[in-house]
Coordinates of C-alpha atoms and ligand atoms in Angstrom, one line a residue:
M1 CA 80.7 109.5 126.7
K2 CA 80.1 111.3 123.4
Q3 CA 78.1 109.3 120.9
K4 CA 80.2 108.7 117.7
T5 CA 78.3 109.2 114.4
I6 CA 79.4 106.6 111.9
A7 CA 78.5 106.2 108.2
I8 CA 78.1 102.5 107.3
L9 CA 78.9 102.3 103.6
G10 CA 77.9 98.9 102.3
A11 CA 75.4 98.5 105.1
T12 CA 73.6 95.4 103.9
G13 CA 76.7 93.3 103.5
S14 CA 78.5 91.0 105.8
I15 CA 80.7 93.7 107.4
G16 CA 78.0 96.3 107.3
T17 CA 75.4 94.2 109.1
Q18 CA 77.9 93.1 111.8
A19 CA 78.8 96.7 112.4
L20 CA 75.2 97.5 112.7
D21 CA 74.8 94.7 115.2
L22 CA 77.4 96.6 117.4
V23 CA 75.5 99.9 116.9
R24 CA 72.4 98.1 118.1
R25 CA 74.2 96.7 121.2
Y26 CA 75.9 100.0 122.1
P27 CA 73.4 102.8 121.3
D28 CA 75.0 105.2 123.8
R29 CA 78.4 104.9 122.0
F30 CA 77.4 104.8 118.3
S31 CA 74.8 106.1 115.9
A32 CA 74.5 105.0 112.3
A33 CA 74.4 108.5 110.7
C34 CA 74.5 107.3 107.0
L35 CA 73.7 103.9 105.4
T36 CA 74.4 103.0 101.8
A37 CA 74.0 99.8 99.7
N38 CA 74.1 98.7 96.1
S39 CA 70.7 97.2 95.2
S40 CA 69.1 95.3 98.0
S41 CA 66.4 97.9 98.7
E42 CA 64.1 95.9 101.0
K43 CA 67.1 95.1 103.3
L44 CA 68.2 98.8 103.3
F45 CA 64.7 100.0 104.0
A46 CA 64.5 97.8 107.0
L47 CA 67.9 99.1 108.3
V48 CA 66.8 102.8 107.7
R49 CA 63.6 102.1 109.6
E50 CA 65.5 100.7 112.5
F51 CA 68.6 102.9 112.7
R52 CA 67.0 106.2 111.5
P53 CA 70.2 107.7 109.8
Q54 CA 70.3 111.3 108.6
A55 CA 71.1 110.2 105.0
A56 CA 70.9 107.0 103.0
G57 CA 71.9 106.0 99.6
M58 CA 71.6 103.3 97.0
V59 CA 73.4 102.7 93.7
C60 CA 70.3 101.3 92.0
E61 CA 67.4 103.7 92.5
P62 CA 64.4 101.8 93.8
E63 CA 60.9 102.5 92.3
A64 CA 59.8 104.4 95.3
I65 CA 60.9 105.3 98.9
P66 CA 58.3 104.2 101.4
E67 CA 56.3 107.1 103.0
D68 CA 57.7 106.4 106.5
L69 CA 61.3 106.6 105.3
R70 CA 61.2 110.1 103.8
F71 CA 62.5 111.6 107.1
C72 CA 66.1 111.1 105.9
Q73 CA 67.9 112.6 102.9
W74 CA 68.2 110.1 100.0
F75 CA 70.9 109.8 97.3
F76 CA 71.0 107.5 94.3
G77 CA 73.6 106.4 91.8
P78 CA 77.2 105.2 92.0
D79 CA 78.2 108.4 93.9
C80 CA 75.7 107.9 96.7
S81 CA 78.3 107.0 99.3
V82 CA 80.3 110.1 98.6
E83 CA 77.2 112.2 98.7
V84 CA 75.9 111.0 102.1
L85 CA 79.4 111.7 103.6
K86 CA 79.4 115.2 102.2
A87 CA 75.9 115.9 103.4
V88 CA 76.3 114.6 106.9
K89 CA 80.0 114.8 107.7
P90 CA 79.9 112.0 110.4
D91 CA 82.7 111.4 112.9
A92 CA 83.8 108.2 111.2
A93 CA 83.1 106.2 108.0
L94 CA 83.1 102.4 108.0
C95 CA 84.1 101.7 104.4
A96 CA 82.7 98.2 103.7
I97 CA 81.9 98.4 100.0
T98 CA 83.5 95.5 98.0
G99 CA 86.0 96.3 95.2
I100 CA 87.4 99.4 93.6
A101 CA 83.8 100.7 93.6
G102 CA 84.5 101.8 97.2
L103 CA 87.7 103.9 96.4
D104 CA 85.9 107.3 96.0
A105 CA 84.1 106.8 99.3
V106 CA 87.4 106.2 101.1
W107 CA 88.9 109.2 99.4
T108 CA 86.0 111.5 100.5
A109 CA 85.9 110.0 104.0
L110 CA 89.5 111.2 104.5
D111 CA 88.3 114.7 103.8
V112 CA 85.1 114.8 105.8
C113 CA 85.5 112.4 108.7
S114 CA 88.0 112.3 111.6
Q115 CA 88.5 108.5 111.4
V116 CA 88.3 106.1 108.5
L117 CA 87.5 102.5 109.4
L118 CA 88.7 100.4 106.4
A119 CA 87.3 97.0 105.4
N120 CA 87.4 97.8 101.7
K121 CA 90.9 96.4 101.0
E122 CA 90.6 96.9 97.3
A123 CA 90.7 100.6 97.8
L124 CA 94.2 100.3 99.2
V125 CA 95.3 97.7 96.7
T126 CA 94.4 100.1 93.9
G127 CA 94.8 103.6 95.4
G128 CA 97.2 102.7 98.2
D129 CA 100.0 105.2 97.6
L130 CA 97.6 108.1 97.0
V131 CA 95.3 107.2 99.9
M132 CA 98.1 106.7 102.4
E133 CA 99.8 110.0 101.3
K134 CA 96.4 111.8 101.8
A135 CA 95.8 110.2 105.2
R136 CA 99.3 111.3 106.3
R137 CA 98.9 114.8 104.9
L138 CA 95.6 115.3 106.7
N139 CA 96.7 113.4 109.8
K140 CA 93.7 111.1 109.7
P141 CA 93.9 107.6 111.1
L142 CA 93.0 104.8 108.8
L143 CA 91.9 102.0 111.2
P144 CA 92.1 98.5 109.8
V145 CA 89.0 96.3 110.0
D146 CA 90.4 93.3 108.1
S147 CA 91.1 90.8 110.9
E148 CA 94.7 90.2 110.0
H149 CA 95.5 93.9 109.8
S150 CA 93.6 94.7 113.0
A151 CA 95.7 91.9 114.7
I152 CA 99.0 93.5 113.4
F153 CA 97.8 97.0 114.3
Q154 CA 97.2 95.7 117.9
C155 CA 100.5 93.8 118.1
L156 CA 102.4 96.9 116.8
Q157 CA 101.2 98.9 119.8
A158 CA 103.9 96.9 121.7
A159 CA 106.6 98.1 119.3
Q160 CA 107.3 101.3 121.2
G161 CA 109.2 102.7 118.3
N162 CA 111.4 99.5 117.9
P163 CA 111.9 98.3 114.3
V164 CA 109.8 95.3 113.1
R165 CA 111.5 92.4 111.4
S166 CA 108.5 90.9 109.6
L167 CA 104.7 90.8 109.5
L168 CA 103.2 87.3 109.5
L169 CA 99.7 87.2 107.9
T170 CA 97.7 84.1 108.8
A171 CA 95.5 82.5 106.2
S172 CA 92.7 79.9 106.7
G173 CA 93.6 78.5 103.3
G174 CA 90.0 78.9 102.0
A175 CA 87.5 76.3 101.0
L176 CA 89.9 74.4 98.7
R177 CA 92.9 74.3 101.0
D178 CA 93.4 70.5 100.9
W179 CA 92.2 69.9 97.3
P180 CA 94.5 68.5 94.6
K181 CA 95.4 70.8 91.7
E182 CA 93.1 69.1 89.1
K183 CA 90.1 69.3 91.4
I184 CA 90.7 72.9 92.3
D185 CA 90.6 73.9 88.6
S186 CA 87.1 72.6 88.2
A187 CA 85.7 73.5 91.7
R188 CA 82.0 74.5 91.6
V189 CA 80.6 77.8 92.9
E190 CA 79.0 76.0 95.8
D191 CA 82.3 74.3 96.8
V192 CA 84.2 77.6 96.6
L193 CA 81.6 79.5 98.7
R194 CA 81.8 77.0 101.5
H195 CA 84.4 78.8 103.6
P196 CA 85.8 76.7 106.6
T197 CA 85.9 79.4 109.3
W198 CA 84.4 82.8 108.2
S199 CA 81.0 83.7 106.8
M200 CA 81.6 86.6 104.4
G201 CA 80.4 88.2 101.1
R202 CA 80.7 86.1 97.9
K203 CA 83.5 88.0 96.3
I204 CA 85.9 87.8 99.3
T205 CA 85.0 84.1 99.8
V206 CA 86.0 83.3 96.2
D207 CA 89.2 85.3 96.8
C208 CA 89.9 83.2 99.8
A209 CA 89.6 80.0 97.8
S210 CA 92.0 81.2 95.1
M211 CA 94.2 82.8 97.8
V212 CA 94.0 86.1 95.9
N213 CA 92.6 87.5 99.2
K214 CA 95.8 86.8 101.0
G215 CA 97.7 88.5 98.1
L216 CA 95.4 91.6 98.3
E217 CA 96.1 91.5 102.1
I218 CA 99.8 91.5 101.6
I219 CA 99.4 94.6 99.5
E220 CA 97.1 96.1 102.1
A221 CA 99.6 95.4 104.8
H222 CA 102.4 97.0 102.8
H223 CA 100.5 100.2 102.6
L224 CA 99.1 100.3 106.1
F225 CA 102.3 99.4 107.9
H226 CA 104.9 100.7 105.4
M227 CA 106.5 97.3 105.0
P228 CA 108.2 96.0 101.8
A229 CA 106.9 92.7 100.3
E230 CA 110.1 90.9 101.4
Q231 CA 109.2 91.5 105.1
I232 CA 105.6 90.2 104.8
Q233 CA 105.1 86.4 105.1
V234 CA 102.0 84.2 104.8
V235 CA 101.4 81.4 107.2
V236 CA 98.5 78.9 106.5
H237 CA 96.7 78.4 109.8
P238 CA 93.4 76.5 109.3
Q239 CA 91.8 77.2 112.7
S240 CA 91.8 81.0 112.2
I241 CA 92.5 81.5 115.9
I242 CA 95.7 83.5 115.5
H243 CA 94.6 86.5 113.4
S244 CA 98.2 87.6 112.5
M245 CA 101.6 88.2 114.1
V246 CA 104.5 90.6 114.2
E247 CA 108.1 89.5 114.5
F248 CA 110.6 91.9 116.2
E249 CA 114.4 92.2 115.9
D250 CA 115.1 90.2 119.0
G251 CA 113.2 87.2 117.5
A252 CA 110.1 87.8 119.7
V253 CA 106.8 87.1 117.8
L254 CA 103.6 88.7 119.1
A255 CA 100.3 87.3 118.1
Q256 CA 96.6 88.5 118.5
L257 CA 94.2 85.6 119.1
G258 CA 90.4 85.2 119.2
N259 CA 87.6 83.1 117.9
P260 CA 86.8 83.9 114.3
D261 CA 84.1 86.6 114.7
M262 CA 84.5 89.8 112.6
R263 CA 82.7 91.8 115.3
G264 CA 86.0 91.7 117.2
P265 CA 88.1 93.7 114.6
I266 CA 85.0 95.8 113.5
G267 CA 84.3 96.8 117.2
Y268 CA 88.0 97.5 117.8
A269 CA 88.1 100.0 114.9
M270 CA 84.7 101.5 115.9
A271 CA 85.6 102.1 119.5
Y272 CA 89.4 102.8 119.0
P273 CA 91.3 103.5 121.2
Q274 CA 88.9 101.9 123.7
R275 CA 87.8 98.3 123.7
L276 CA 84.1 97.3 123.8
P277 CA 83.0 95.0 126.6
Y278 CA 81.7 92.8 123.8
E279 CA 80.2 89.4 124.9
A280 CA 82.0 87.3 122.3
K281 CA 82.5 83.6 122.8
R282 CA 85.6 83.4 124.8
L283 CA 88.7 81.5 123.7
S284 CA 89.0 78.1 125.3
F285 CA 92.4 76.7 124.8
A286 CA 91.4 73.3 126.2
E287 CA 88.6 73.2 123.6
I288 CA 90.9 74.2 120.7
A289 CA 93.6 71.8 121.8
N290 CA 95.7 72.2 118.6
L291 CA 96.8 75.0 116.4
S292 CA 98.5 74.1 113.1
F293 CA 100.6 75.9 110.6
A294 CA 101.9 75.3 107.1
A295 CA 103.6 77.3 104.3
P296 CA 101.3 78.4 101.4
D297 CA 101.4 76.2 98.3
L298 CA 102.1 78.5 95.3
T299 CA 101.8 75.6 92.9
R300 CA 98.2 74.9 93.7
F301 CA 97.4 78.6 94.4
P302 CA 99.5 80.5 91.9
A303 CA 97.5 83.7 92.2
L304 CA 99.1 84.4 95.6
G305 CA 102.5 84.4 93.9
Y306 CA 101.2 86.8 91.2
A307 CA 99.9 89.2 93.8
I308 CA 103.4 89.3 95.5
E309 CA 104.9 89.8 92.1
A310 CA 102.5 92.7 91.4
L311 CA 103.4 94.4 94.7
K312 CA 107.1 94.1 94.0
A313 CA 106.6 95.5 90.5
G314 CA 104.6 98.4 92.0
G315 CA 103.2 101.2 89.8
A316 CA 100.1 100.0 87.9
M317 CA 100.5 96.3 88.6
P318 CA 98.5 96.0 91.8
I319 CA 95.7 97.8 90.1
V320 CA 95.9 95.5 87.1
L321 CA 95.8 92.4 89.4
N322 CA 92.8 93.8 91.2
G323 CA 90.8 94.8 88.1
A324 CA 91.5 91.5 86.3
N325 CA 90.5 89.7 89.5
E326 CA 87.2 91.6 89.9
E327 CA 86.2 90.6 86.3
A328 CA 87.4 87.0 86.8
V329 CA 85.5 86.5 90.1
A330 CA 82.3 88.0 88.5
A331 CA 82.7 85.7 85.5
F332 CA 83.2 82.6 87.8
L333 CA 80.2 83.4 89.9
D334 CA 78.1 83.8 86.7
G335 CA 79.2 80.4 85.5
R336 CA 81.1 81.9 82.5
I337 CA 84.5 80.5 83.4
P338 CA 85.8 77.5 85.4
F339 CA 87.6 78.3 88.7
G340 CA 91.0 77.3 87.3
R341 CA 90.8 80.2 84.8
I342 CA 91.0 82.9 87.5
P343 CA 94.8 82.7 88.0
E344 CA 95.2 82.5 84.2
I345 CA 93.3 85.7 83.7
L346 CA 95.5 87.5 86.3
R347 CA 98.7 86.1 84.7
D348 CA 97.6 87.3 81.3
A349 CA 96.6 90.8 82.5
L350 CA 99.9 91.2 84.4
D351 CA 101.8 90.2 81.2
R352 CA 99.8 92.3 78.8
V353 CA 98.7 95.6 80.5
P354 CA 101.7 98.0 80.2
Q355 CA 103.4 99.2 83.4
R356 CA 102.9 103.0 84.0
S357 CA 103.3 105.4 86.8
V358 CA 100.2 106.2 88.8
S359 CA 100.0 109.7 90.1
S360 CA 96.3 110.5 90.4
I361 CA 93.0 108.7 91.1
A362 CA 92.2 109.3 87.4
D363 CA 95.3 107.2 86.6
V364 CA 94.0 104.4 88.9
Y365 CA 90.6 104.3 87.1
Q366 CA 92.3 104.3 83.7
T367 CA 94.5 101.4 84.7
D368 CA 91.6 99.5 86.2
A369 CA 89.6 100.0 82.9
D370 CA 92.5 98.6 80.9
A371 CA 92.9 95.6 83.2
R372 CA 89.2 94.8 83.0
A373 CA 89.2 95.1 79.2
C374 CA 92.2 92.8 79.0
A375 CA 90.5 90.3 81.3
L376 CA 87.2 90.4 79.4
E377 CA 89.0 89.9 76.1
F378 CA 90.9 86.8 77.6
I379 CA 87.6 85.4 78.8
R380 CA 86.0 85.8 75.4
R381 CA 89.0 84.3 73.6
N382 CA 89.0 81.2 75.9
S383 CA 85.3 80.4 76.2
Ligands
LIG1 P1 79.3 92.0 100.9 O1 79.2 91.6 99.4 O2 78.7 91.1 101.9 O3 78.8 93.5 101.1 C1 79.1 94.6 100.3 C2 78.2 95.7 100.6 O4 78.5 96.8 99.8 C3 76.7 95.5 100.4 O5 76.0 96.2 101.3 C4 76.5 96.1 99.0 O6 75.1 96.4 98.8 C5 77.4 97.3 99.1 N1 77.8 97.9 97.8 C6 78.4 97.3 96.8 N2 78.8 98.2 95.8 C7 78.4 99.4 96.3 C8 78.5 100.7 95.9 N3 79.1 101.0 94.7 N4 78.1 101.7 96.7 C9 77.5 101.5 97.9 N5 77.4 100.2 98.4 C10 77.8 99.2 97.6 O7 80.9 92.1 101.2 P2 81.7 92.0 102.6 O8 82.0 90.6 102.8 O9 80.9 92.7 103.7 O10 83.0 92.8 102.3 C11 83.1 94.2 102.2 C12 84.6 94.6 102.1 O11 85.2 94.2 103.3 C13 85.4 93.9 101.0 O12 86.3 94.8 100.5 C14 86.0 92.8 101.7 O13 87.2 92.3 101.1 C15 86.3 93.4 103.1 N6 86.4 92.4 104.2 C16 85.3 91.6 104.5 C17 85.4 90.7 105.5 C18 84.2 89.8 105.9 O14 84.3 89.1 106.9 N7 83.1 89.9 105.2 C19 86.6 90.5 106.2 C20 87.7 91.3 105.9 C21 87.6 92.3 104.9
LIG2 MG1 91.3 89.2 106.2

């Protein structure tokens, strides 16, 4: 079997380190050809020492590169992920950077790699139309890593060309799922970061608690599977055993199940179309005993409704939602705003940033900058 060379962009993060765990377990199948990270130099140095990539990059340049790590090419600055891809041209890129900061890397990966493994949902939320058009034009597969989208992708293989009635995205409900509205508004950082079923990066964990994450995932699903907002539903499912479902026209609903372990969907994308003989904890229905479901509560979690509204409005609005949310989450994690202000910031940005058509990546960045400025102004005015 030919070894697949993979760039792991965002290598020190939650997705990046789990992908590297699979590279470690399957050295005959995969090699980590490029590794990049934002600022955690000691972590990245340790990974470079272990995986010996051809190129590595860091957004924040460290004071020095250790003598024994000079065997690989190094790149620094915000374009480091784009530069490693161009220098090495690996078979695949795992795009696991958080936020719109990862959009350029996805864009370049489509040019230089034969497969793009996409965890970075914000790249599709902001650049979705352009990215999908480019993927189609170049005939490059964009393989979903997000667990819900991986589940849908797997279920869709049974479609055999038949139309789909709806996609059902499951949601754990996040750390505040059962909290009353007043308590949600003043939830502390440590409450919000206590996710019930998944261990993930801080930004996505906050997004789960506000349910913005599910909103971003509806937009991601719209792009990946060409489905209108009206045909994508959210089902709250606290156990995170059903990763998502597809409903067909005869009423049949197909689901993909598994224990909550991101190495499942990451490995599925890495090995696609094969499946890894991964020794995951097997599903025991007797142990699980019960699976439960509920409709999402848009009164307690209004941001989910705003994301659906942004998708329906189209154009600049999903970019506005994402940019305002990135600023709001950073402000919450820094202690500058209470949790309850996050949906207010999104509402204000959607109301105040003008709608416009988005026909280039430059338009995406301009809209993002306008949304961030609007959010920062709202935060200043209300603190
Ligand atoms: P994380 O914060 O744990 O990791 C982010 C990684 O990206 C880190 O290695 C960081 O150093 C790096 N990084 C940040 N900015 C960068 C830049 N400009 N250039 C290069 N590297 C940069 O985040 P995560 O939880 O691993 O999530 C990554 C992406 O995957 C997000 O878009 C998230 O929504 C998505 N995702 C994550 C999970 C999960 O289980 N963690 C599940 C589904 C989707
Ligand atoms: Mg998900």
